[in-house]
Tab-separated table of C-alpha atoms and ligand atoms in Angstrom:
chain	number	residue	atom	x	y	z
C	1	UNK	CA	-16.316	37.516	-4.774
C	2	UNK	CA	-12.038	36.711	-4.896
C	3	UNK	CA	-11.605	33.363	-4.429
C	4	UNK	CA	-10.063	32.840	-0.810
C	5	UNK	CA	-13.450	35.129	-0.127
C	6	UNK	CA	-14.996	32.209	-2.030
C	7	UNK	CA	-13.505	29.480	-0.912
C	8	UNK	CA	-13.865	30.860	3.115
C	9	UNK	CA	-17.440	31.204	2.479
C	10	UNK	CA	-17.941	27.681	1.031
C	11	UNK	CA	-16.748	25.946	4.319
C	12	UNK	CA	-16.091	28.836	6.737
C	13	UNK	CA	-12.672	31.119	6.646
C	14	UNK	CA	-10.767	29.251	9.687
C	15	UNK	CA	-10.607	26.082	7.391
C	16	UNK	CA	-8.873	29.045	4.651
C	17	UNK	CA	-5.416	29.078	4.990
C	18	UNK	CA	-2.816	30.492	1.626
C	19	UNK	CA	-0.014	29.567	1.079
C	20	UNK	CA	3.467	31.120	0.045
C	21	UNK	CA	5.046	31.357	-3.592
C	22	UNK	CA	4.903	32.385	-6.687
C	23	UNK	CA	1.818	31.453	-6.890
C	24	UNK	CA	-1.748	31.911	-5.422
C	25	UNK	CA	-3.191	28.200	-3.423
C	26	UNK	CA	-4.176	27.596	-0.685
C	27	UNK	CA	-4.573	25.113	1.823
C	28	UNK	CA	-8.566	24.457	2.726
C	29	UNK	CA	-10.243	21.753	4.626
C	30	UNK	CA	-13.333	20.427	4.881
C	31	UNK	CA	-15.612	19.126	7.384
C	32	UNK	CA	-17.682	17.111	4.713
C	33	UNK	CA	-18.665	16.208	1.224
C	34	UNK	CA	-21.043	18.633	0.035
C	35	UNK	CA	-18.281	21.704	0.516
C	36	UNK	CA	-15.196	18.499	-0.139
C	37	UNK	CA	-18.386	19.605	-4.210
C	38	UNK	CA	-18.516	22.754	-3.365
C	39	UNK	CA	-14.633	23.166	-3.527
C	40	UNK	CA	-14.173	21.153	-6.568
C	41	UNK	CA	-17.334	23.552	-7.802
C	42	UNK	CA	-15.417	26.548	-6.883
C	43	UNK	CA	-12.077	24.842	-8.862
C	44	UNK	CA	-13.496	24.433	-11.870
C	45	UNK	CA	-15.720	27.992	-11.784
C	46	UNK	CA	-11.348	29.451	-11.660
C	47	UNK	CA	-9.977	26.616	-13.414
C	48	UNK	CA	-7.424	26.348	-10.902
C	49	UNK	CA	-6.548	23.292	-10.304
C	50	UNK	CA	-7.347	21.301	-6.947
C	51	UNK	CA	-4.602	18.712	-5.451
C	52	UNK	CA	-6.019	15.971	-3.118
C	53	UNK	CA	-4.132	15.974	0.607
C	54	UNK	CA	-4.266	13.059	2.631
C	55	UNK	CA	-1.736	12.707	5.190
C	56	UNK	CA	0.631	14.374	2.536
C	57	UNK	CA	2.916	11.731	3.646
C	58	UNK	CA	3.299	11.893	-0.444
C	59	UNK	CA	4.921	15.354	-0.767
C	60	UNK	CA	2.442	16.621	-3.192
C	61	UNK	CA	4.051	16.851	-7.171
C	62	UNK	CA	2.066	20.518	-7.808
C	63	UNK	CA	4.275	22.468	-9.229
C	64	UNK	CA	5.222	25.264	-6.076
C	65	UNK	CA	4.843	27.909	-8.445
C	66	UNK	CA	1.038	27.358	-10.436
C	67	UNK	CA	-2.172	28.068	-8.970
C	68	UNK	CA	-3.781	25.383	-6.384
C	69	UNK	CA	-5.996	24.738	-3.566
C	70	UNK	CA	-4.667	22.076	-1.984
C	71	UNK	CA	-7.036	19.968	-0.462
C	72	UNK	CA	-6.817	18.201	2.635
C	73	UNK	CA	-9.641	15.445	4.239
C	74	UNK	CA	-8.218	15.437	8.024
C	75	UNK	CA	-11.674	17.276	9.226
C	76	UNK	CA	-13.711	13.995	7.447
C	77	UNK	CA	-12.340	11.028	9.712
C	78	UNK	CA	-15.528	10.297	10.741
C	79	UNK	CA	-17.455	6.851	10.327
C	80	UNK	CA	-21.262	7.134	8.674
C	81	UNK	CA	-21.371	3.373	9.675
C	82	UNK	CA	-20.180	0.668	11.636
C	83	UNK	CA	-22.284	-2.916	10.110
C	84	UNK	CA	-20.908	-5.323	12.653
C	85	UNK	CA	-23.718	-8.089	11.948
C	86	UNK	CA	-22.460	-7.553	7.813
C	87	UNK	CA	-18.828	-6.309	9.039
C	88	UNK	CA	-18.763	-3.429	6.633
C	89	UNK	CA	-17.756	0.378	7.539
C	90	UNK	CA	-18.343	3.061	5.899
C	91	UNK	CA	-16.024	6.456	6.604
C	92	UNK	CA	-15.230	9.018	5.875
C	93	UNK	CA	-11.884	9.520	3.470
C	94	UNK	CA	-9.487	10.935	5.765
C	95	UNK	CA	-9.145	8.899	9.028
C	96	UNK	CA	-6.781	7.181	9.182
C	97	UNK	CA	-6.326	3.714	8.863
C	98	UNK	CA	-5.795	3.514	12.115
C	99	UNK	CA	-7.544	5.239	13.434
C	100	UNK	CA	-9.939	3.339	12.116
C	101	UNK	CA	-8.635	-0.051	13.698
C	102	UNK	CA	-8.595	2.083	17.682
C	103	UNK	CA	-12.557	1.895	16.541
C	104	UNK	CA	-12.744	-1.690	16.090
C	105	UNK	CA	-10.084	-3.540	17.614
C	106	UNK	CA	-12.046	-3.251	20.759
C	107	UNK	CA	-15.364	-4.666	19.164
C	108	UNK	CA	-13.196	-7.478	17.931
C	109	UNK	CA	-13.083	-6.733	13.940
C	110	UNK	CA	-10.575	-5.724	12.353
C	111	UNK	CA	-9.169	-4.091	9.005
C	112	UNK	CA	-6.885	-6.931	8.628
C	113	UNK	CA	-3.414	-7.888	8.358
C	114	UNK	CA	-1.830	-4.972	6.748
C	115	UNK	CA	0.748	-3.274	8.076
C	116	UNK	CA	0.868	-0.332	10.544
C	117	UNK	CA	3.415	1.470	8.059
C	118	UNK	CA	-0.069	1.345	5.729
C	119	UNK	CA	-2.161	2.435	8.016
C	120	UNK	CA	-0.730	4.943	8.808
C	121	UNK	CA	-2.101	6.483	5.758
C	122	UNK	CA	-5.207	8.295	5.282
C	123	UNK	CA	-8.348	5.483	3.744
C	124	UNK	CA	-8.638	7.918	0.979
C	125	UNK	CA	-4.954	9.038	0.317
C	126	UNK	CA	-4.211	4.603	0.353
C	127	UNK	CA	-6.514	3.925	-1.902
C	128	UNK	CA	-6.375	6.720	-3.995
C	129	UNK	CA	-2.742	5.202	-4.423
C	130	UNK	CA	-3.135	1.765	-5.191
C	131	UNK	CA	0.268	0.045	-5.070
C	132	UNK	CA	1.761	-3.836	-4.048
C	133	UNK	CA	2.585	-3.255	-0.439
C	134	UNK	CA	-0.670	-2.843	1.022
C	135	UNK	CA	-1.850	-5.811	-0.204
C	136	UNK	CA	-1.448	-8.809	2.456
C	137	UNK	CA	-1.696	-13.098	1.794
C	138	UNK	CA	-4.512	-13.333	3.614
C	139	UNK	CA	-6.908	-10.276	3.091
C	140	UNK	CA	-5.326	-9.368	-0.475
C	141	UNK	CA	-5.282	-5.844	-1.826
C	142	UNK	CA	-6.167	-3.168	0.643
C	143	UNK	CA	-9.075	-2.395	-2.538
C	144	UNK	CA	-10.328	-5.586	-2.574
C	145	UNK	CA	-11.738	-4.730	1.160
C	146	UNK	CA	-14.047	-2.020	-1.058
C	147	UNK	CA	-17.334	-1.769	-1.269
C	148	UNK	CA	-18.064	1.255	-2.482
C	149	UNK	CA	-16.878	4.767	-2.881
C	150	UNK	CA	-18.466	8.414	-3.030
C	151	UNK	CA	-16.015	11.011	-5.357
C	152	UNK	CA	-17.426	14.221	-6.182
C	153	UNK	CA	-16.671	14.063	-10.028
C	154	UNK	CA	-15.159	17.985	-11.479
C	155	UNK	CA	-18.397	18.678	-12.071
C	156	UNK	CA	-19.028	19.038	-8.678
C	157	UNK	CA	-21.522	15.706	-8.602
C	158	UNK	CA	-20.485	13.288	-6.222
C	159	UNK	CA	-21.293	10.065	-7.057
C	160	UNK	CA	-21.124	6.715	-4.664
C	161	UNK	CA	-19.853	3.766	-6.916
C	162	UNK	CA	-22.732	0.571	-3.915
C	163	UNK	CA	-25.371	-0.472	-5.466
C	164	UNK	CA	-27.165	-2.689	-2.627
C	165	UNK	CA	-28.271	-5.412	-2.332
C	166	UNK	CA	-25.130	-6.468	-5.324
C	167	UNK	CA	-26.437	-6.730	-8.523
C	168	UNK	CA	-25.327	-7.159	-12.027
C	169	UNK	CA	-24.314	-3.567	-11.965
C	170	UNK	CA	-21.905	-2.742	-15.010
C	171	UNK	CA	-18.268	-1.462	-14.516
C	172	UNK	CA	-17.076	-1.637	-11.313
C	173	UNK	CA	-16.458	2.585	-10.932
C	174	UNK	CA	-14.787	2.358	-7.626
C	175	UNK	CA	-11.536	-0.003	-9.033
C	176	UNK	CA	-11.400	2.933	-12.044
C	177	UNK	CA	-11.401	5.687	-8.907
C	178	UNK	CA	-8.772	3.199	-6.281
C	179	UNK	CA	-5.629	3.803	-7.709
C	180	UNK	CA	-6.353	7.015	-9.549
C	181	UNK	CA	-4.404	9.140	-7.252
C	182	UNK	CA	-7.711	11.732	-7.782
C	183	UNK	CA	-7.333	12.667	-11.399
C	184	UNK	CA	-10.724	11.160	-11.866
C	185	UNK	CA	-13.075	12.479	-9.251
C	186	UNK	CA	-12.020	13.547	-5.053
C	187	UNK	CA	-12.946	10.468	-3.042
C	188	UNK	CA	-14.643	11.577	0.283
C	189	UNK	CA	-16.185	8.045	2.046
C	190	UNK	CA	-15.641	4.800	1.743
C	191	UNK	CA	-17.565	1.297	2.809
C	192	UNK	CA	-14.430	-1.137	3.662
C	193	UNK	CA	-15.135	-4.922	4.224
C	194	UNK	CA	-14.662	-4.665	8.013
C	195	UNK	CA	-12.784	-8.908	9.310
C	196	UNK	CA	-13.315	-10.127	12.963
C	197	UNK	CA	-10.342	-9.869	15.318
C	198	UNK	CA	-7.618	-14.121	14.074
C	199	UNK	CA	-8.590	-16.186	17.709
C	200	UNK	CA	-5.157	-16.838	16.481
C	201	UNK	CA	-1.906	-16.555	15.515
C	202	UNK	CA	1.450	-18.962	14.958
C	203	UNK	CA	4.675	-17.763	13.387
C	204	UNK	CA	6.801	-20.248	12.423
C	205	UNK	CA	10.161	-19.882	10.715
C	206	UNK	CA	12.145	-21.849	8.311
C	207	UNK	CA	15.726	-22.602	6.467
C	208	UNK	CA	16.007	-23.781	3.318
C	209	UNK	CA	17.893	-24.195	1.015
C	210	UNK	CA	18.029	-21.741	-1.484
C	211	UNK	CA	16.936	-19.009	-2.610
C	212	UNK	CA	15.365	-20.695	-5.279
C	213	UNK	CA	14.000	-22.945	-3.006
C	214	UNK	CA	12.303	-20.795	-0.548
C	215	UNK	CA	10.245	-19.067	-3.085
C	216	UNK	CA	9.854	-22.640	-4.745
C	217	UNK	CA	8.533	-22.869	-0.831
C	218	UNK	CA	6.052	-19.837	-0.594
C	219	UNK	CA	4.415	-20.442	-4.012
C	220	UNK	CA	3.330	-23.781	-3.173
C	221	UNK	CA	1.719	-23.151	-0.064
C	222	UNK	CA	0.493	-20.587	-1.835
C	223	UNK	CA	-1.149	-22.336	-4.799
C	224	UNK	CA	-2.321	-24.740	-2.072
C	225	UNK	CA	-4.214	-22.089	-0.982
C	226	UNK	CA	-2.120	-21.724	1.971
C	227	UNK	CA	-3.823	-18.035	2.726
C	228	UNK	CA	-0.537	-16.475	5.149
C	229	UNK	CA	-1.350	-12.497	6.799
C	230	UNK	CA	2.707	-12.288	6.623
C	231	UNK	CA	5.847	-14.184	5.096
C	232	UNK	CA	9.279	-13.116	4.513
C	233	UNK	CA	12.403	-14.150	2.181
C	234	UNK	CA	15.121	-13.548	3.850
C	235	UNK	CA	18.909	-14.157	2.251
C	236	UNK	CA	22.115	-15.072	4.494
C	237	UNK	CA	23.155	-11.518	3.925
C	238	UNK	CA	20.146	-10.248	5.124
C	239	UNK	CA	19.181	-12.060	8.213
C	240	UNK	CA	22.440	-11.620	9.499
C	241	UNK	CA	21.389	-8.012	8.786
C	242	UNK	CA	18.466	-7.751	10.364
C	243	UNK	CA	18.921	-10.528	13.545
C	244	UNK	CA	22.225	-10.254	14.140
C	245	UNK	CA	22.660	-8.281	17.684
C	246	UNK	CA	18.823	-7.737	18.040
C	247	UNK	CA	17.681	-10.315	21.279
C	248	UNK	CA	17.576	-13.761	19.396
C	249	UNK	CA	20.623	-14.887	17.859
C	250	UNK	CA	21.030	-14.991	14.076
C	251	UNK	CA	20.523	-17.851	12.445
C	252	UNK	CA	24.233	-18.875	11.175
C	253	UNK	CA	23.180	-19.649	7.503
C	254	UNK	CA	25.114	-20.840	5.062
C	255	UNK	CA	26.029	-19.025	1.709
C	256	UNK	CA	22.651	-19.535	-1.026
C	257	UNK	CA	20.772	-20.276	2.282
C	258	UNK	CA	17.248	-18.310	2.546
C	259	UNK	CA	15.338	-17.533	5.727
C	260	UNK	CA	11.153	-18.225	5.472
C	261	UNK	CA	9.235	-16.644	7.843
C	262	UNK	CA	5.544	-16.924	8.040
C	263	UNK	CA	2.626	-15.882	10.083
C	264	UNK	CA	-0.886	-17.689	10.428
C	265	UNK	CA	-3.991	-15.654	11.633
C	266	UNK	CA	-7.342	-16.475	12.163
C	267	UNK	CA	-10.041	-19.792	13.562
C	268	UNK	CA	-7.719	-21.718	15.404
C	269	UNK	CA	-8.383	-24.522	12.521
C	270	UNK	CA	-7.140	-22.188	10.204
C	271	UNK	CA	-4.724	-21.020	10.907
C	272	UNK	CA	-3.357	-24.500	12.040
C	273	UNK	CA	-3.951	-25.361	8.441
C	274	UNK	CA	-2.379	-22.762	6.252
C	275	UNK	CA	0.604	-23.216	9.057
C	276	UNK	CA	0.764	-26.640	7.819
C	277	UNK	CA	1.033	-26.719	4.342
C	278	UNK	CA	3.514	-24.283	4.382
C	279	UNK	CA	5.430	-26.678	6.647
C	280	UNK	CA	4.930	-29.127	4.700
C	281	UNK	CA	5.542	-26.821	1.095
C	282	UNK	CA	9.125	-26.262	3.687
C	283	UNK	CA	9.512	-29.456	3.658
C	284	UNK	CA	8.902	-30.582	-0.502
C	285	UNK	CA	11.835	-27.817	-0.680
C	286	UNK	CA	14.316	-29.420	1.143
C	287	UNK	CA	13.201	-27.145	3.797
C	288	UNK	CA	14.331	-27.417	7.437
C	289	UNK	CA	12.158	-25.641	11.275
C	290	UNK	CA	13.717	-22.537	12.430
C	291	UNK	CA	14.047	-21.040	15.347
C	292	UNK	CA	11.131	-19.831	15.157
C	293	UNK	CA	12.072	-16.534	17.475
C	294	UNK	CA	13.457	-15.116	14.301
C	295	UNK	CA	9.167	-15.104	13.582
C	296	UNK	CA	8.455	-13.933	16.510
C	297	UNK	CA	11.126	-11.317	16.432
C	298	UNK	CA	9.739	-10.191	12.117
C	299	UNK	CA	6.011	-10.002	14.011
C	300	UNK	CA	6.695	-7.382	16.388
C	301	UNK	CA	9.232	-5.484	14.348
C	302	UNK	CA	6.217	-5.029	11.018
C	303	UNK	CA	3.383	-5.006	13.806
C	304	UNK	CA	4.067	-4.353	16.854
C	305	UNK	CA	6.541	-0.882	17.065
C	306	UNK	CA	9.753	-3.096	17.356
C	307	UNK	CA	12.810	-1.508	15.852
C	308	UNK	CA	14.311	-2.496	12.562
C	309	UNK	CA	17.307	-2.762	11.588
C	310	UNK	CA	18.200	0.624	9.869
C	311	UNK	CA	19.324	2.035	6.775
C	312	UNK	CA	16.251	0.512	4.897
C	313	UNK	CA	16.742	-1.132	1.354
C	314	UNK	CA	17.542	0.698	-1.133
C	315	UNK	CA	16.102	-0.721	-3.935
C	316	UNK	CA	12.596	-2.358	-4.120
C	317	UNK	CA	11.169	-4.458	-7.862
C	318	UNK	CA	8.093	-6.480	-8.218
C	319	UNK	CA	8.279	-8.819	-9.682
C	320	UNK	CA	5.805	-12.247	-11.128
C	321	UNK	CA	6.551	-15.225	-8.853
C	322	UNK	CA	8.263	-17.328	-12.636
C	323	UNK	CA	10.702	-13.357	-13.034
C	324	UNK	CA	11.216	-13.344	-9.422
C	325	UNK	CA	13.570	-15.878	-9.044
C	326	UNK	CA	15.478	-14.320	-11.997
C	327	UNK	CA	15.234	-10.536	-10.731
C	328	UNK	CA	17.036	-11.896	-7.538
C	329	UNK	CA	19.659	-13.815	-9.435
C	330	UNK	CA	20.603	-10.881	-11.425
C	331	UNK	CA	19.996	-7.487	-9.216
C	332	UNK	CA	23.232	-9.802	-6.721
C	333	UNK	CA	24.923	-10.462	-10.535
C	334	UNK	CA	24.618	-6.529	-11.561
C	335	UNK	CA	25.657	-5.550	-8.008
C	336	UNK	CA	28.651	-7.718	-7.690
C	337	UNK	CA	29.650	-6.670	-11.463
C	338	UNK	CA	30.550	-2.811	-9.519
C	339	UNK	CA	31.708	-4.082	-6.577
C	340	UNK	CA	28.842	-4.066	-4.690
C	341	UNK	CA	27.370	-6.498	-2.437
C	342	UNK	CA	24.379	-7.067	-2.336
C	343	UNK	CA	21.581	-8.388	0.075
C	344	UNK	CA	18.261	-9.078	-0.122
C	345	UNK	CA	14.237	-10.315	1.723
C	346	UNK	CA	11.510	-10.934	-0.573
C	347	UNK	CA	8.513	-8.780	0.942
C	348	UNK	CA	4.336	-8.966	-0.181
C	349	UNK	CA	3.903	-11.946	-1.626
C	350	UNK	CA	0.145	-12.248	-3.526
C	351	UNK	CA	-1.349	-13.846	-5.832
C	352	UNK	CA	0.781	-12.130	-8.801
C	353	UNK	CA	3.829	-11.976	-7.993
C	354	UNK	CA	5.983	-9.846	-4.399
C	355	UNK	CA	8.824	-7.017	-4.254
C	356	UNK	CA	12.498	-7.670	-3.989
C	357	UNK	CA	14.142	-5.286	-0.859
C	358	UNK	CA	17.840	-4.644	-2.357
C	359	UNK	CA	20.518	-3.037	0.317
C	360	UNK	CA	24.187	-3.091	-1.241
C	361	UNK	CA	27.274	-2.497	0.845
C	362	UNK	CA	30.980	-2.036	-0.348
C	363	UNK	CA	32.547	0.553	-1.797
C	364	UNK	CA	31.292	0.706	-5.771
C	365	UNK	CA	29.362	4.381	-6.384
C	366	UNK	CA	26.008	4.150	-5.221
C	367	UNK	CA	24.908	5.804	-8.432
C	368	UNK	CA	26.877	3.007	-10.018
C	369	UNK	CA	25.210	0.556	-9.029
C	370	UNK	CA	21.654	1.717	-8.941
C	371	UNK	CA	22.774	2.100	-12.829
C	372	UNK	CA	23.441	-0.917	-12.530
C	373	UNK	CA	20.990	-3.238	-10.704
C	374	UNK	CA	17.667	-0.948	-11.778
C	375	UNK	CA	18.920	-1.490	-16.013
C	376	UNK	CA	18.890	-5.748	-14.833
C	377	UNK	CA	15.665	-5.140	-12.496
C	378	UNK	CA	14.448	-4.159	-15.772
C	379	UNK	CA	16.108	-6.361	-18.458
C	380	UNK	CA	15.289	-9.953	-15.903
C	381	UNK	CA	11.509	-8.377	-16.719
C	382	UNK	CA	10.919	-7.150	-12.573
C	383	UNK	CA	9.450	-3.428	-12.381
C	384	UNK	CA	11.129	-0.683	-10.567
C	385	UNK	CA	9.062	0.006	-7.109
C	386	UNK	CA	7.198	3.298	-9.137
C	387	UNK	CA	7.022	2.667	-11.945
C	388	UNK	CA	3.513	3.111	-13.365
C	389	UNK	CA	2.270	0.707	-15.892
C	390	UNK	CA	1.827	3.716	-19.652
C	391	UNK	CA	-0.367	0.519	-21.401
C	392	UNK	CA	-3.404	1.772	-20.713
C	393	UNK	CA	-2.457	5.024	-20.817
C	394	UNK	CA	-4.441	6.379	-23.656
C	395	UNK	CA	-7.830	5.518	-22.003
C	396	UNK	CA	-7.262	6.899	-19.128
C	397	UNK	CA	-6.256	10.164	-20.808
C	398	UNK	CA	-10.448	10.024	-22.788
C	399	UNK	CA	-11.233	9.486	-19.156
C	400	UNK	CA	-10.802	11.777	-17.615
C	401	UNK	CA	-10.825	14.684	-21.151
C	402	UNK	CA	-14.160	13.518	-20.547
C	403	UNK	CA	-14.540	13.450	-16.704
C	404	UNK	CA	-12.515	16.841	-16.076
C	405	UNK	CA	-12.306	18.735	-19.352
C	406	UNK	CA	-10.595	21.730	-18.070
C	407	UNK	CA	-7.586	19.527	-15.953
C	408	UNK	CA	-8.269	20.295	-12.803
C	409	UNK	CA	-7.970	17.516	-9.974
C	410	UNK	CA	-5.222	17.063	-9.704
C	411	UNK	CA	-3.314	17.793	-12.944
C	412	UNK	CA	0.269	15.929	-11.773
C	413	UNK	CA	-1.045	12.921	-10.692
C	414	UNK	CA	-0.088	9.804	-11.285
C	415	UNK	CA	2.746	11.598	-13.764
F	501	FAD	C1	2.937	6.904	-6.900
F	501	FAD	C2	2.873	6.594	-5.848
F	501	FAD	C3	4.061	5.447	-5.290
F	501	FAD	C4	3.825	5.646	-3.977
F	501	FAD	N1	3.935	4.286	-3.418
F	501	FAD	C5	3.654	3.080	-1.755
F	501	FAD	C6	4.798	1.904	-2.003
F	501	FAD	O1	5.505	1.949	-2.846
F	501	FAD	N2	4.103	2.231	-0.384
F	501	FAD	C7	3.930	3.043	0.680
F	501	FAD	O2	3.888	2.834	2.060
F	501	FAD	N3	3.553	4.231	-0.040
F	501	FAD	C8	3.477	4.860	-0.957
F	501	FAD	N4	2.867	5.693	-1.581
F	501	FAD	C9	2.943	7.202	-0.612
F	501	FAD	C10	1.226	7.287	-0.174
F	501	FAD	O3	0.993	8.119	-0.348
F	501	FAD	C11	0.688	6.637	0.635
F	501	FAD	O4	1.515	4.863	1.318
F	501	FAD	C12	-0.390	6.851	1.156
F	501	FAD	O5	-1.343	5.742	-0.017
F	501	FAD	C13	-0.736	8.344	1.574
F	501	FAD	O6	-1.288	8.083	2.145
F	501	FAD	P1	-2.133	9.168	2.666
F	501	FAD	O7	-3.513	9.645	3.682
F	501	FAD	O8	-0.829	10.368	3.256
F	501	FAD	O9	-2.316	10.771	1.109
F	501	FAD	P2	-1.196	11.862	0.842
F	501	FAD	O10	-0.057	10.939	0.590
F	501	FAD	O11	-1.330	13.369	1.312
F	501	FAD	O12	-1.785	12.145	-0.488
F	501	FAD	C14	-0.962	10.658	-2.042
F	501	FAD	C15	-1.728	11.259	-3.683
F	501	FAD	O13	-3.071	10.790	-2.963
F	501	FAD	C16	-4.023	11.543	-3.655
F	501	FAD	N5	-5.110	11.841	-2.314
F	501	FAD	C17	-4.797	12.196	-0.906
F	501	FAD	N6	-5.761	11.600	-0.500
F	501	FAD	C18	-6.639	12.000	-2.178
F	501	FAD	C19	-8.585	11.400	-1.360
F	501	FAD	N7	-9.428	11.496	-0.883
F	501	FAD	N8	-9.089	12.061	-2.930
F	501	FAD	C20	-8.454	11.508	-3.678
F	501	FAD	N9	-6.989	11.786	-3.925
F	501	FAD	C21	-6.813	11.791	-2.838
F	501	FAD	C22	-2.868	12.540	-3.327
F	501	FAD	O14	-3.059	13.998	-4.380
F	501	FAD	C23	-1.882	12.352	-3.413
F	501	FAD	O15	-1.790	12.159	-5.489
F	501	FAD	C24	3.176	5.992	-2.961
F	501	FAD	C25	2.326	7.938	-3.204
F	501	FAD	C26	2.296	7.727	-5.163
F	501	FAD	C27	1.606	9.292	-5.235
């Protein structure tokens, strides 16, 4: 029997599509976790690469000329169980965050304050790729919502990491699967913690004397345990670029000043308390209230489909609270030395850091600006977004070799 026949027998020929290319390759759509397990066993027998595909927002990195089976999860899009008392939902990996939210919201529930752009992805894809964008200051990183993961290992065995009731059960293996890009296991489902839809939401805008003061104010509030659902800092040039020509007059900041927009949500008392914590942190750092419509527009752009000025930023740098200011300063300065003008906003705040999003203008060549600013970012202690820390690779390699001795599980993943 050919591989195509075996795949067809496992999941139905209608769900197996041969892909054009130099090497034998198929796109398959299993309808349930046992079918994924069967596909993995076939891959194992034939030593053929298995590449999970969610919505496919990130094109597969496997070489186009390498034999492979691309296993897409889109048919596995069911809610297995919704427990409205425990606020837990058990979903299959192929459901998108938005589809899940559509079911939760009418019940007064929500996955949390994650940007809709994140929720367009499948839950499997979101968990398989851990990035700073998948976090909310209020609800933490997306993987913090994970109470358990089901996955198929390279030999076709299925594991479920959720052990309930919660007790001391050794290492949390779900953590290893999150961010493993399908190299340690094919995620077929997850149990996620969900939330009540917030009773109140407030937005506010503030002008701060400098980026340093703005960063100081945000971390002062976070250290006081404020839990905003979103915060963003714009430098003066970025605020101009974002609000000039919009329905709201731009904040008219002096050069060097910064705009902070913040949203808080939850039970009214808590949302008010978070808002007040941020306001007093702003005052402590020498800031003042600005036009709240700026914050309303910011929130609508992220969460209600209001168009955001294009083009988007070209450089994204993650930095810790301690290095954030230096990263911003050094990159602006490096761009200036090439003859470019940098502008930036800072977003995705959590206790561990934030991401600075830069755009550049001027006549300098884009390559020269990129080289200079990327070097400056690294020298100032920042991480270019997408750069993976490789320090733990020996541990990871040992895990991969143990779990997947034939190297069939998304071999190009985590490259
Ligand atoms: C290294 C990397 C960095 C990225 N950085 C960002 C970022 O900073 N911000 C951002 O918004 N987006 C980022 N993305 C895009 C990211 O792909 C999407 O944000 C989202 O996670 C993908 O969801 P998806 O459903 O489209 O999955 P896909 O794009 O189809 O798949 C993404 C990756 O996850 C694997 N995968 C998918 N489903 C499963 C599953 N069920 N089990 C195991 N593995 C699976 C795929 O093989 C692939 O490696 C990044 C992607 C990668 C690979």
